[in-house]
Coordinates of C-alpha atoms in Angstrom, one line a residue:
M1 CA 84.7 -61.9 42.4
E2 CA 82.7 -63.5 39.9
L3 CA 83.6 -60.6 37.3
V4 CA 87.4 -61.4 36.9
K5 CA 86.3 -65.2 35.8
S6 CA 83.0 -63.8 33.9
A7 CA 84.4 -60.3 32.4
S8 CA 88.2 -61.0 31.8
L9 CA 88.9 -57.9 29.4
S10 CA 87.9 -55.4 32.1
F11 CA 89.7 -52.8 33.4
V12 CA 90.4 -49.9 36.1
M13 CA 91.9 -47.0 34.6
Y14 CA 92.7 -43.8 37.1
E15 CA 93.5 -40.8 34.9
F16 CA 95.8 -38.3 36.7
F17 CA 95.0 -34.3 36.1
A18 CA 95.8 -30.8 37.1
F19 CA 92.6 -29.9 37.8
G20 CA 94.1 -26.2 38.6
K21 CA 93.1 -24.0 35.7
M22 CA 89.7 -26.0 35.5
A23 CA 89.0 -25.1 38.9
S24 CA 90.0 -21.2 39.1
V25 CA 87.3 -20.3 36.1
P26 CA 84.0 -19.8 38.1
V27 CA 81.2 -22.3 37.4
E28 CA 78.0 -20.0 35.8
F29 CA 81.1 -19.4 33.2
A30 CA 81.1 -23.0 32.5
A31 CA 78.3 -26.5 32.2
F32 CA 79.9 -28.8 34.0
S33 CA 80.2 -27.5 37.7
Q34 CA 82.0 -30.0 39.1
R35 CA 85.7 -28.6 39.5
D36 CA 86.7 -30.9 42.9
D37 CA 90.6 -32.0 42.6
F38 CA 90.1 -35.9 42.6
V39 CA 91.6 -38.2 40.3
N40 CA 88.6 -39.9 37.5
V41 CA 88.5 -44.0 37.9
I42 CA 87.3 -45.2 34.5
C43 CA 85.9 -48.9 35.8
G44 CA 85.5 -50.9 32.3
V45 CA 83.7 -53.9 32.2
F46 CA 83.2 -56.4 29.5
W47 CA 82.8 -59.8 28.5
M48 CA 80.8 -62.2 26.7
G49 CA 77.5 -63.9 26.3
D50 CA 74.7 -63.9 28.1
E51 CA 75.0 -66.1 30.8
F52 CA 76.5 -62.9 32.8
S53 CA 74.8 -59.6 31.6
P54 CA 71.9 -60.2 34.8
R55 CA 74.9 -60.1 37.1
A56 CA 76.6 -57.6 35.3
R57 CA 75.4 -54.1 37.1
D58 CA 76.2 -55.6 40.6
E59 CA 79.4 -56.5 40.0
C60 CA 80.2 -53.5 38.1
L61 CA 79.0 -51.7 41.5
K62 CA 81.1 -54.2 43.6
L63 CA 84.1 -53.1 41.7
K64 CA 82.8 -49.6 42.2
N65 CA 82.7 -49.7 45.8
V66 CA 86.3 -51.6 45.4
V67 CA 87.9 -48.8 43.8
S68 CA 86.4 -45.9 45.3
G69 CA 86.5 -47.5 49.0
S70 CA 89.3 -45.9 50.2
S71 CA 88.8 -42.4 48.9
S72 CA 87.5 -39.4 51.5
T73 CA 83.8 -39.1 51.4
K74 CA 83.7 -35.8 49.3
A75 CA 85.4 -38.2 46.5
Q76 CA 82.8 -40.8 46.5
E77 CA 80.1 -37.9 46.3
S78 CA 82.2 -36.7 43.3
L79 CA 79.5 -37.2 39.8
G80 CA 82.4 -37.6 37.8
Y81 CA 83.1 -35.9 34.8
V82 CA 79.7 -35.6 32.5
N83 CA 81.7 -37.7 29.6
A84 CA 81.7 -40.6 32.1
A85 CA 79.2 -40.1 34.6
D86 CA 78.2 -42.7 36.7
I87 CA 75.6 -44.7 34.3
F88 CA 74.3 -45.8 37.9
S89 CA 72.8 -42.6 39.3
T90 CA 71.6 -42.0 35.2
L91 CA 69.0 -45.4 35.4
N92 CA 65.9 -43.0 36.3
E93 CA 62.9 -41.2 35.6
T94 CA 63.8 -37.9 37.1
D95 CA 66.1 -35.1 36.4
E96 CA 68.4 -35.3 40.1
Y97 CA 71.3 -36.5 38.8
A98 CA 71.5 -33.4 36.1
R99 CA 70.6 -31.3 38.7
K100 CA 73.5 -32.2 40.7
L101 CA 75.9 -32.3 37.8
F102 CA 75.6 -29.0 36.1
G103 CA 74.5 -27.0 39.9
P104 CA 73.4 -24.3 39.4
N105 CA 73.7 -24.1 35.5
Y106 CA 71.2 -26.3 35.5
A107 CA 68.2 -23.4 34.3
R108 CA 70.2 -21.8 31.8
L109 CA 71.4 -25.3 30.0
Q110 CA 67.3 -26.1 30.5
Q111 CA 67.0 -22.7 28.6
V112 CA 69.3 -23.3 26.2
K113 CA 68.6 -27.1 24.9
R114 CA 64.7 -25.7 24.7
K115 CA 65.5 -22.9 22.2
Y116 CA 67.8 -24.9 19.8
D117 CA 66.5 -28.5 20.4
P118 CA 62.7 -28.0 20.9
D119 CA 61.5 -31.0 20.1
M120 CA 63.8 -33.3 22.2

């Protein structure tokens, strides 16, 4: 894998949390709607120099596929925690990813955003 040679400071971190308490709170009571009992996996890719930059995104996607390959379909389709959201899913001109991430709370969050941050 090119990633190992060109981005040797990269890492894969597994976070094990007890999601029981979070999952016990009804979705409409908090902004974040992803309430499944999964392990968080964070893939951090770091490289020096511009020669790897054009291939970095593809190598990150390969790493993501390797890491998630043994997961259930439901886990693979999970959007993850909002603070570590999938950057590849957010690289678009629509709000589809945000709608999926916040689920039924999206419309209410948009109202709050317009009220308190009308210039954004």
